[in-house]
Amino acid sequence: MKRVFRTVLLLFLLFLGAIGPSFAQEEHQAALVVDFGDGRVLVRVVSFAEDTISGVDLLRRSGLEVAMVSGGVGTAICAIEGVGCPPTPQECFCACQGGTCRYWAYFHLRDGEWVYAGRGAADRRLGDGDVDGWVWGDGKSPPPLRTWEEIRAASRALPPIGPSVPGTLPPAPAFSPGRASPVPATPLPSPAPSLSRPSPTVPAEAPSPPGGTPAGAFPLASALAWGVTVFLLLGLAFWIRRRR
């Protein structure tokens, strides 16, 4: 009988050790506000287990269609939801070839105000409650100002972006010249009335997508299975003891 209880106790301790790291991880949230410059504004709230994630990770995990290229000098965002140019070094900056320039201007929400980003999305670190904004334009106008509560409410009210979800944006159209979004990972200049044409020096190699389940996370289904197993074993041991 003592052997049965020792076995059950060992299984229970193994169960606690397996799920401990999972319960110790606190879920964090950061938000994304995307202004297409034509009246459309999309809001997404992204949950993550890490302490911080990069601005590029926030875009990737938002469910939005994002086209980008990266290399030794950083990451360039070429298009969001089809607004932009093909993700190649030669074409990613096609809207900044004349006297005017339209691109995906990058902002951070700080102390209730939008601040133009001083560095690229790859270098940006977001923690719990942080907000990033992207605007398709000349860099002078920030996204619409919203509180964290308004952002979360808007995110819950919208279905995930996807070509098969009714009521969302249609599939991304073919890229056309005059729609681009250069956002390098190196420090960005302050917005100016006239932006010079950027130099497309980013290699064509695209970054690999982030992993699914964070390292150390214990799947909920496995935790439940372990819990049921331990409960049944405890019940069996109690029944055997009562029978004797």
PDB file of C-alpha atoms in Angstrom:
ATOM      1  CA  MET A   1       0.000   0.000   0.000  1.00  0.00           C
ATOM      2  CA  LYS A   2       2.862   2.360   0.815  1.00  0.00           C
ATOM      3  CA  ARG A   3       4.296   1.676  -2.634  1.00  0.00           C
ATOM      4  CA  VAL A   4       1.038   2.810  -4.250  1.00  0.00           C
ATOM      5  CA  PHE A   5       1.045   6.065  -2.326  1.00  0.00           C
ATOM      6  CA  ARG A   6       4.693   6.685  -3.178  1.00  0.00           C
ATOM      7  CA  THR A   7       3.938   6.188  -6.861  1.00  0.00           C
ATOM      8  CA  VAL A   8       0.960   8.528  -6.742  1.00  0.00           C
ATOM      9  CA  LEU A   9       2.964  11.142  -4.839  1.00  0.00           C
ATOM     10  CA  LEU A  10       5.800  10.947  -7.379  1.00  0.00           C
ATOM     11  CA  LEU A  11       3.378  11.417 -10.269  1.00  0.00           C
ATOM     12  CA  PHE A  12       1.799  14.382  -8.529  1.00  0.00           C
ATOM     13  CA  LEU A  13       5.186  16.041  -7.959  1.00  0.00           C
ATOM     14  CA  LEU A  14       6.098  15.484 -11.614  1.00  0.00           C
ATOM     15  CA  PHE A  15       2.805  17.076 -12.603  1.00  0.00           C
ATOM     16  CA  LEU A  16       3.474  20.153 -10.469  1.00  0.00           C
ATOM     17  CA  GLY A  17       6.981  20.477 -11.877  1.00  0.00           C
ATOM     18  CA  ALA A  18       5.706  20.278 -15.447  1.00  0.00           C
ATOM     19  CA  ILE A  19       2.956  22.866 -15.167  1.00  0.00           C
ATOM     20  CA  GLY A  20       4.786  25.193 -12.792  1.00  0.00           C
ATOM     21  CA  PRO A  21       6.649  27.204 -15.479  1.00  0.00           C
ATOM     22  CA  SER A  22       3.443  27.567 -17.466  1.00  0.00           C
ATOM     23  CA  PHE A  23       1.457  29.059 -14.604  1.00  0.00           C
ATOM     24  CA  ALA A  24       4.418  31.252 -13.662  1.00  0.00           C
ATOM     25  CA  GLN A  25       4.337  32.925 -17.063  1.00  0.00           C
ATOM     26  CA  GLU A  26       2.178  36.022 -17.051  1.00  0.00           C
ATOM     27  CA  GLU A  27       0.397  36.908 -20.268  1.00  0.00           C
ATOM     28  CA  HIS A  28       1.178  40.362 -21.593  1.00  0.00           C
ATOM     29  CA  GLN A  29      -0.619  42.451 -24.205  1.00  0.00           C
ATOM     30  CA  ALA A  30       0.457  45.154 -26.633  1.00  0.00           C
ATOM     31  CA  ALA A  31      -1.667  46.977 -29.192  1.00  0.00           C
ATOM     32  CA  LEU A  32      -1.314  47.969 -32.819  1.00  0.00           C
ATOM     33  CA  VAL A  33      -3.149  50.839 -34.557  1.00  0.00           C
ATOM     34  CA  VAL A  34      -2.909  50.953 -38.364  1.00  0.00           C
ATOM     35  CA  ASP A  35      -4.201  54.036 -40.224  1.00  0.00           C
ATOM     36  CA  PHE A  36      -4.410  53.566 -44.002  1.00  0.00           C
ATOM     37  CA  GLY A  37      -4.831  57.296 -44.643  1.00  0.00           C
ATOM     38  CA  ASP A  38      -8.178  56.829 -46.396  1.00  0.00           C
ATOM     39  CA  GLY A  39     -10.441  56.648 -43.346  1.00  0.00           C
ATOM     40  CA  ARG A  40      -9.738  53.018 -42.538  1.00  0.00           C
ATOM     41  CA  VAL A  41      -8.206  52.328 -39.124  1.00  0.00           C
ATOM     42  CA  LEU A  42      -7.527  48.805 -37.890  1.00  0.00           C
ATOM     43  CA  VAL A  43      -6.797  47.961 -34.258  1.00  0.00           C
ATOM     44  CA  ARG A  44      -5.277  44.745 -32.957  1.00  0.00           C
ATOM     45  CA  VAL A  45      -4.310  43.596 -29.453  1.00  0.00           C
ATOM     46  CA  VAL A  46      -1.598  40.920 -29.360  1.00  0.00           C
ATOM     47  CA  SER A  47      -0.990  38.642 -26.359  1.00  0.00           C
ATOM     48  CA  PHE A  48       2.479  37.252 -25.651  1.00  0.00           C
ATOM     49  CA  ALA A  49       4.229  35.306 -22.898  1.00  0.00           C
ATOM     50  CA  GLU A  50       7.612  37.009 -23.219  1.00  0.00           C
ATOM     51  CA  ASP A  51       8.479  40.070 -21.151  1.00  0.00           C
ATOM     52  CA  THR A  52       8.849  42.126 -24.351  1.00  0.00           C
ATOM     53  CA  ILE A  53       8.528  41.679 -28.094  1.00  0.00           C
ATOM     54  CA  SER A  54       9.811  43.758 -30.989  1.00  0.00           C
ATOM     55  CA  GLY A  55       7.718  46.027 -33.175  1.00  0.00           C
ATOM     56  CA  VAL A  56       8.255  43.586 -36.042  1.00  0.00           C
ATOM     57  CA  ASP A  57       6.977  40.715 -33.876  1.00  0.00           C
ATOM     58  CA  LEU A  58       3.890  42.765 -33.023  1.00  0.00           C
ATOM     59  CA  LEU A  59       3.140  43.211 -36.719  1.00  0.00           C
ATOM     60  CA  ARG A  60       3.691  39.536 -37.493  1.00  0.00           C
ATOM     61  CA  ARG A  61       1.475  38.321 -34.670  1.00  0.00           C
ATOM     62  CA  SER A  62      -1.318  40.817 -35.337  1.00  0.00           C
ATOM     63  CA  GLY A  63      -2.932  38.701 -38.040  1.00  0.00           C
ATOM     64  CA  LEU A  64      -2.486  41.463 -40.613  1.00  0.00           C
ATOM     65  CA  GLU A  65      -0.824  40.768 -43.947  1.00  0.00           C
ATOM     66  CA  VAL A  66       2.599  42.409 -43.712  1.00  0.00           C
ATOM     67  CA  ALA A  67       5.235  42.404 -46.470  1.00  0.00           C
ATOM     68  CA  MET A  68       8.805  43.145 -45.429  1.00  0.00           C
ATOM     69  CA  VAL A  69      12.440  42.588 -46.302  1.00  0.00           C
ATOM     70  CA  SER A  70      15.390  42.461 -43.933  1.00  0.00           C
ATOM     71  CA  GLY A  71      19.143  42.357 -43.969  1.00  0.00           C
ATOM     72  CA  GLY A  72      22.246  43.690 -42.314  1.00  0.00           C
ATOM     73  CA  VAL A  73      20.964  47.263 -42.061  1.00  0.00           C
ATOM     74  CA  GLY A  74      17.578  46.356 -40.623  1.00  0.00           C
ATOM     75  CA  THR A  75      14.017  45.528 -41.623  1.00  0.00           C
ATOM     76  CA  ALA A  76      11.898  47.441 -44.119  1.00  0.00           C
ATOM     77  CA  ILE A  77       8.090  47.247 -44.074  1.00  0.00           C
ATOM     78  CA  CYS A  78       6.994  47.285 -47.700  1.00  0.00           C
ATOM     79  CA  ALA A  79       3.226  46.850 -47.322  1.00  0.00           C
ATOM     80  CA  ILE A  80       0.449  46.279 -44.805  1.00  0.00           C
ATOM     81  CA  GLU A  81      -2.768  44.649 -46.013  1.00  0.00           C
ATOM     82  CA  GLY A  82      -1.763  45.232 -49.634  1.00  0.00           C
ATOM     83  CA  VAL A  83      -1.027  48.939 -49.221  1.00  0.00           C
ATOM     84  CA  GLY A  84       2.566  49.226 -50.329  1.00  0.00           C
ATOM     85  CA  CYS A  85       4.987  47.717 -52.800  1.00  0.00           C
ATOM     86  CA  PRO A  86       6.404  44.257 -53.475  1.00  0.00           C
ATOM     87  CA  PRO A  87       8.848  43.155 -50.768  1.00  0.00           C
ATOM     88  CA  THR A  88      12.055  43.415 -52.759  1.00  0.00           C
ATOM     89  CA  PRO A  89      14.964  45.826 -52.194  1.00  0.00           C
ATOM     90  CA  GLN A  90      14.437  47.341 -55.630  1.00  0.00           C
ATOM     91  CA  GLU A  91      10.674  47.918 -55.318  1.00  0.00           C
ATOM     92  CA  CYS A  92      10.034  48.414 -51.600  1.00  0.00           C
ATOM     93  CA  PHE A  93      10.540  52.195 -51.856  1.00  0.00           C
ATOM     94  CA  CYS A  94       8.670  52.887 -55.088  1.00  0.00           C
ATOM     95  CA  ALA A  95       6.480  55.690 -53.659  1.00  0.00           C
ATOM     96  CA  CYS A  96       9.470  57.853 -52.764  1.00  0.00           C
ATOM     97  CA  GLN A  97      10.890  58.357 -56.227  1.00  0.00           C
ATOM     98  CA  GLY A  98       9.566  61.855 -56.890  1.00  0.00           C
ATOM     99  CA  GLY A  99       9.109  65.129 -55.060  1.00  0.00           C
ATOM    100  CA  THR A 100       6.593  63.628 -52.631  1.00  0.00           C
ATOM    101  CA  CYS A 101       6.941  60.526 -50.510  1.00  0.00           C
ATOM    102  CA  ARG A 102       4.318  58.325 -48.913  1.00  0.00           C
ATOM    103  CA  TYR A 103       5.361  55.566 -46.567  1.00  0.00           C
ATOM    104  CA  TRP A 104       4.351  53.739 -43.408  1.00  0.00           C
ATOM    105  CA  ALA A 105       5.238  56.274 -40.716  1.00  0.00           C
ATOM    106  CA  TYR A 106       5.973  54.647 -37.368  1.00  0.00           C
ATOM    107  CA  PHE A 107       4.714  56.026 -34.027  1.00  0.00           C
ATOM    108  CA  HIS A 108       4.683  55.030 -30.346  1.00  0.00           C
ATOM    109  CA  LEU A 109       1.960  55.961 -27.854  1.00  0.00           C
ATOM    110  CA  ARG A 110       3.762  57.570 -24.905  1.00  0.00           C
ATOM    111  CA  ASP A 111       2.082  59.300 -21.947  1.00  0.00           C
ATOM    112  CA  GLY A 112      -1.157  59.624 -23.881  1.00  0.00           C
ATOM    113  CA  GLU A 113       0.448  61.149 -26.993  1.00  0.00           C
ATOM    114  CA  TRP A 114       1.730  59.751 -30.264  1.00  0.00           C
ATOM    115  CA  VAL A 115       5.491  60.172 -30.704  1.00  0.00           C
ATOM    116  CA  TYR A 116       7.259  59.711 -34.038  1.00  0.00           C
ATOM    117  CA  ALA A 117       9.559  56.686 -33.794  1.00  0.00           C
ATOM    118  CA  GLY A 118      13.250  57.420 -33.504  1.00  0.00           C
ATOM    119  CA  ARG A 119      14.222  53.887 -34.500  1.00  0.00           C
ATOM    120  CA  GLY A 120      12.859  51.056 -36.596  1.00  0.00           C
ATOM    121  CA  ALA A 121      10.402  48.355 -35.606  1.00  0.00           C
ATOM    122  CA  ALA A 122      13.091  45.677 -35.269  1.00  0.00           C
ATOM    123  CA  ASP A 123      14.808  47.669 -32.500  1.00  0.00           C
ATOM    124  CA  ARG A 124      11.617  48.651 -30.701  1.00  0.00           C
ATOM    125  CA  ARG A 125      10.760  46.659 -27.540  1.00  0.00           C
ATOM    126  CA  LEU A 126       7.132  46.564 -26.384  1.00  0.00           C
ATOM    127  CA  GLY A 127       5.997  45.439 -22.961  1.00  0.00           C
ATOM    128  CA  ASP A 128       2.609  45.000 -21.370  1.00  0.00           C
ATOM    129  CA  GLY A 129       0.272  47.884 -22.265  1.00  0.00           C
ATOM    130  CA  ASP A 130       2.484  49.441 -24.959  1.00  0.00           C
ATOM    131  CA  VAL A 131       0.980  50.655 -28.242  1.00  0.00           C
ATOM    132  CA  ASP A 132       2.493  51.038 -31.720  1.00  0.00           C
ATOM    133  CA  GLY A 133       0.955  53.023 -34.568  1.00  0.00           C
ATOM    134  CA  TRP A 134       1.497  52.969 -38.328  1.00  0.00           C
ATOM    135  CA  VAL A 135       0.167  55.586 -40.744  1.00  0.00           C
ATOM    136  CA  TRP A 136       0.254  55.504 -44.529  1.00  0.00           C
ATOM    137  CA  GLY A 137       1.213  59.082 -45.370  1.00  0.00           C
ATOM    138  CA  ASP A 138       3.977  61.660 -45.309  1.00  0.00           C
ATOM    139  CA  GLY A 139       4.893  61.175 -41.646  1.00  0.00           C
ATOM    140  CA  LYS A 140       3.278  64.385 -40.379  1.00  0.00           C
ATOM    141  CA  SER A 141      -0.025  63.002 -39.071  1.00  0.00           C
ATOM    142  CA  PRO A 142      -0.107  60.384 -36.286  1.00  0.00           C
ATOM    143  CA  PRO A 143      -2.842  57.758 -35.931  1.00  0.00           C
ATOM    144  CA  PRO A 144      -6.098  58.701 -34.218  1.00  0.00           C
ATOM    145  CA  LEU A 145      -5.539  59.045 -30.488  1.00  0.00           C
ATOM    146  CA  ARG A 146      -7.246  56.326 -28.455  1.00  0.00           C
ATOM    147  CA  THR A 147      -7.027  55.166 -24.870  1.00  0.00           C
ATOM    148  CA  TRP A 148      -6.011  51.627 -23.989  1.00  0.00           C
ATOM    149  CA  GLU A 149      -9.618  50.827 -23.067  1.00  0.00           C
ATOM    150  CA  GLU A 150     -10.857  52.089 -26.452  1.00  0.00           C
ATOM    151  CA  ILE A 151      -8.185  50.088 -28.248  1.00  0.00           C
ATOM    152  CA  ARG A 152      -9.121  46.863 -26.461  1.00  0.00           C
ATOM    153  CA  ALA A 153     -12.830  47.450 -27.074  1.00  0.00           C
ATOM    154  CA  ALA A 154     -12.224  48.088 -30.779  1.00  0.00           C
ATOM    155  CA  SER A 155     -10.038  44.996 -31.041  1.00  0.00           C
ATOM    156  CA  ARG A 156     -12.704  42.770 -29.469  1.00  0.00           C
ATOM    157  CA  ALA A 157     -15.361  44.164 -31.814  1.00  0.00           C
ATOM    158  CA  LEU A 158     -13.410  43.309 -34.975  1.00  0.00           C
ATOM    159  CA  PRO A 159     -12.999  39.794 -36.404  1.00  0.00           C
ATOM    160  CA  PRO A 160      -9.499  38.612 -37.326  1.00  0.00           C
ATOM    161  CA  ILE A 161      -8.161  39.823 -40.659  1.00  0.00           C
ATOM    162  CA  GLY A 162      -8.315  37.125 -43.331  1.00  0.00           C
ATOM    163  CA  PRO A 163      -9.557  36.692 -46.896  1.00  0.00           C
ATOM    164  CA  SER A 164     -12.101  34.082 -45.783  1.00  0.00           C
ATOM    165  CA  VAL A 165     -13.690  36.120 -42.968  1.00  0.00           C
ATOM    166  CA  PRO A 166     -16.851  38.007 -44.036  1.00  0.00           C
ATOM    167  CA  GLY A 167     -16.904  41.707 -43.339  1.00  0.00           C
ATOM    168  CA  THR A 168     -13.147  42.234 -43.326  1.00  0.00           C
ATOM    169  CA  LEU A 169     -10.900  43.723 -45.942  1.00  0.00           C
ATOM    170  CA  PRO A 170     -10.843  41.984 -49.332  1.00  0.00           C
ATOM    171  CA  PRO A 171      -7.764  40.047 -50.407  1.00  0.00           C
ATOM    172  CA  ALA A 172      -4.755  42.274 -50.916  1.00  0.00           C
ATOM    173  CA  PRO A 173      -4.751  43.809 -54.412  1.00  0.00           C
ATOM    174  CA  ALA A 174      -1.777  43.639 -56.739  1.00  0.00           C
ATOM    175  CA  PHE A 175       0.965  46.029 -55.755  1.00  0.00           C
ATOM    176  CA  SER A 176       1.186  49.145 -57.861  1.00  0.00           C
ATOM    177  CA  PRO A 177       3.795  51.913 -58.115  1.00  0.00           C
ATOM    178  CA  GLY A 178       3.026  54.868 -55.899  1.00  0.00           C
ATOM    179  CA  ARG A 179       2.173  52.761 -52.860  1.00  0.00           C
ATOM    180  CA  ALA A 180       5.130  51.949 -50.661  1.00  0.00           C
ATOM    181  CA  SER A 181       6.281  51.904 -47.051  1.00  0.00           C
ATOM    182  CA  PRO A 182       9.965  52.192 -46.182  1.00  0.00           C
ATOM    183  CA  VAL A 183      10.543  51.673 -42.456  1.00  0.00           C
ATOM    184  CA  PRO A 184      14.207  50.718 -41.841  1.00  0.00           C
ATOM    185  CA  ALA A 185      15.350  49.337 -38.509  1.00  0.00           C
ATOM    186  CA  THR A 186      18.046  51.990 -38.218  1.00  0.00           C
ATOM    187  CA  PRO A 187      17.101  55.331 -36.572  1.00  0.00           C
ATOM    188  CA  LEU A 188      14.436  57.158 -38.539  1.00  0.00           C
ATOM    189  CA  PRO A 189      14.611  60.870 -39.339  1.00  0.00           C
ATOM    190  CA  SER A 190      12.057  63.293 -37.988  1.00  0.00           C
ATOM    191  CA  PRO A 191       9.129  63.831 -40.342  1.00  0.00           C
ATOM    192  CA  ALA A 192       9.724  66.670 -42.762  1.00  0.00           C
ATOM    193  CA  PRO A 193       7.597  68.382 -45.422  1.00  0.00           C
ATOM    194  CA  SER A 194       9.649  66.756 -48.155  1.00  0.00           C
ATOM    195  CA  LEU A 195      11.339  63.397 -47.741  1.00  0.00           C
ATOM    196  CA  SER A 196      14.276  62.449 -49.893  1.00  0.00           C
ATOM    197  CA  ARG A 197      14.213  59.267 -51.861  1.00  0.00           C
ATOM    198  CA  PRO A 198      15.508  56.374 -49.724  1.00  0.00           C
ATOM    199  CA  SER A 199      18.241  54.083 -50.916  1.00  0.00           C
ATOM    200  CA  PRO A 200      17.046  50.487 -51.302  1.00  0.00           C
ATOM    201  CA  THR A 201      19.998  48.677 -49.741  1.00  0.00           C
ATOM    202  CA  VAL A 202      18.136  46.014 -47.781  1.00  0.00           C
ATOM    203  CA  PRO A 203      18.970  42.458 -48.939  1.00  0.00           C
ATOM    204  CA  ALA A 204      16.070  40.413 -50.223  1.00  0.00           C
ATOM    205  CA  GLU A 205      16.271  37.740 -47.533  1.00  0.00           C
ATOM    206  CA  ALA A 206      13.064  37.814 -45.512  1.00  0.00           C
ATOM    207  CA  PRO A 207      12.955  37.009 -41.786  1.00  0.00           C
ATOM    208  CA  SER A 208      11.625  33.691 -40.628  1.00  0.00           C
ATOM    209  CA  PRO A 209       8.207  33.749 -38.930  1.00  0.00           C
ATOM    210  CA  PRO A 210       8.113  33.515 -35.136  1.00  0.00           C
ATOM    211  CA  GLY A 211       7.534  30.246 -33.404  1.00  0.00           C
ATOM    212  CA  GLY A 212       4.145  29.185 -32.166  1.00  0.00           C
ATOM    213  CA  THR A 213       4.167  28.057 -28.533  1.00  0.00           C
ATOM    214  CA  PRO A 214       6.714  29.971 -26.430  1.00  0.00           C
ATOM    215  CA  ALA A 215       9.575  27.972 -25.003  1.00  0.00           C
ATOM    216  CA  GLY A 216       8.768  26.500 -21.612  1.00  0.00           C
ATOM    217  CA  ALA A 217       5.007  26.783 -22.083  1.00  0.00           C
ATOM    218  CA  PHE A 218       3.000  23.721 -21.051  1.00  0.00           C
ATOM    219  CA  PRO A 219      -0.064  23.060 -23.261  1.00  0.00           C
ATOM    220  CA  LEU A 220      -3.356  23.332 -21.408  1.00  0.00           C
ATOM    221  CA  ALA A 221      -4.608  20.013 -22.810  1.00  0.00           C
ATOM    222  CA  SER A 222      -1.568  18.185 -21.419  1.00  0.00           C
ATOM    223  CA  ALA A 223      -2.018  19.856 -18.040  1.00  0.00           C
ATOM    224  CA  LEU A 224      -5.633  18.739 -17.892  1.00  0.00           C
ATOM    225  CA  ALA A 225      -4.678  15.196 -18.903  1.00  0.00           C
ATOM    226  CA  TRP A 226      -2.053  15.046 -16.155  1.00  0.00           C
ATOM    227  CA  GLY A 227      -4.525  16.399 -13.628  1.00  0.00           C
ATOM    228  CA  VAL A 228      -7.181  13.816 -14.517  1.00  0.00           C
ATOM    229  CA  THR A 229      -4.601  11.014 -14.342  1.00  0.00           C
ATOM    230  CA  VAL A 230      -3.377  12.051 -10.902  1.00  0.00           C
ATOM    231  CA  PHE A 231      -6.951  12.423  -9.657  1.00  0.00           C
ATOM    232  CA  LEU A 232      -7.867   8.918 -10.851  1.00  0.00           C
ATOM    233  CA  LEU A 233      -4.749   7.411  -9.296  1.00  0.00           C
ATOM    234  CA  LEU A 234      -5.470   9.092  -5.983  1.00  0.00           C
ATOM    235  CA  GLY A 235      -9.027   7.810  -6.103  1.00  0.00           C
ATOM    236  CA  LEU A 236      -7.824   4.293  -6.930  1.00  0.00           C
ATOM    237  CA  ALA A 237      -5.347   4.319  -4.050  1.00  0.00           C
ATOM    238  CA  PHE A 238      -8.031   5.523  -1.635  1.00  0.00           C
ATOM    239  CA  TRP A 239     -10.425   2.810  -2.827  1.00  0.00           C
ATOM    240  CA  ILE A 240      -7.786   0.075  -2.407  1.00  0.00           C
ATOM    241  CA  ARG A 241      -7.002   1.264   1.092  1.00  0.00           C
ATOM    242  CA  ARG A 242     -10.685   1.281   2.070  1.00  0.00           C
ATOM    243  CA  ARG A 243     -11.095  -2.253   0.687  1.00  0.00           C
ATOM    244  CA  ARG A 244      -8.256  -3.490   2.872  1.00  0.00           C
TER     245      ARG A 244
END
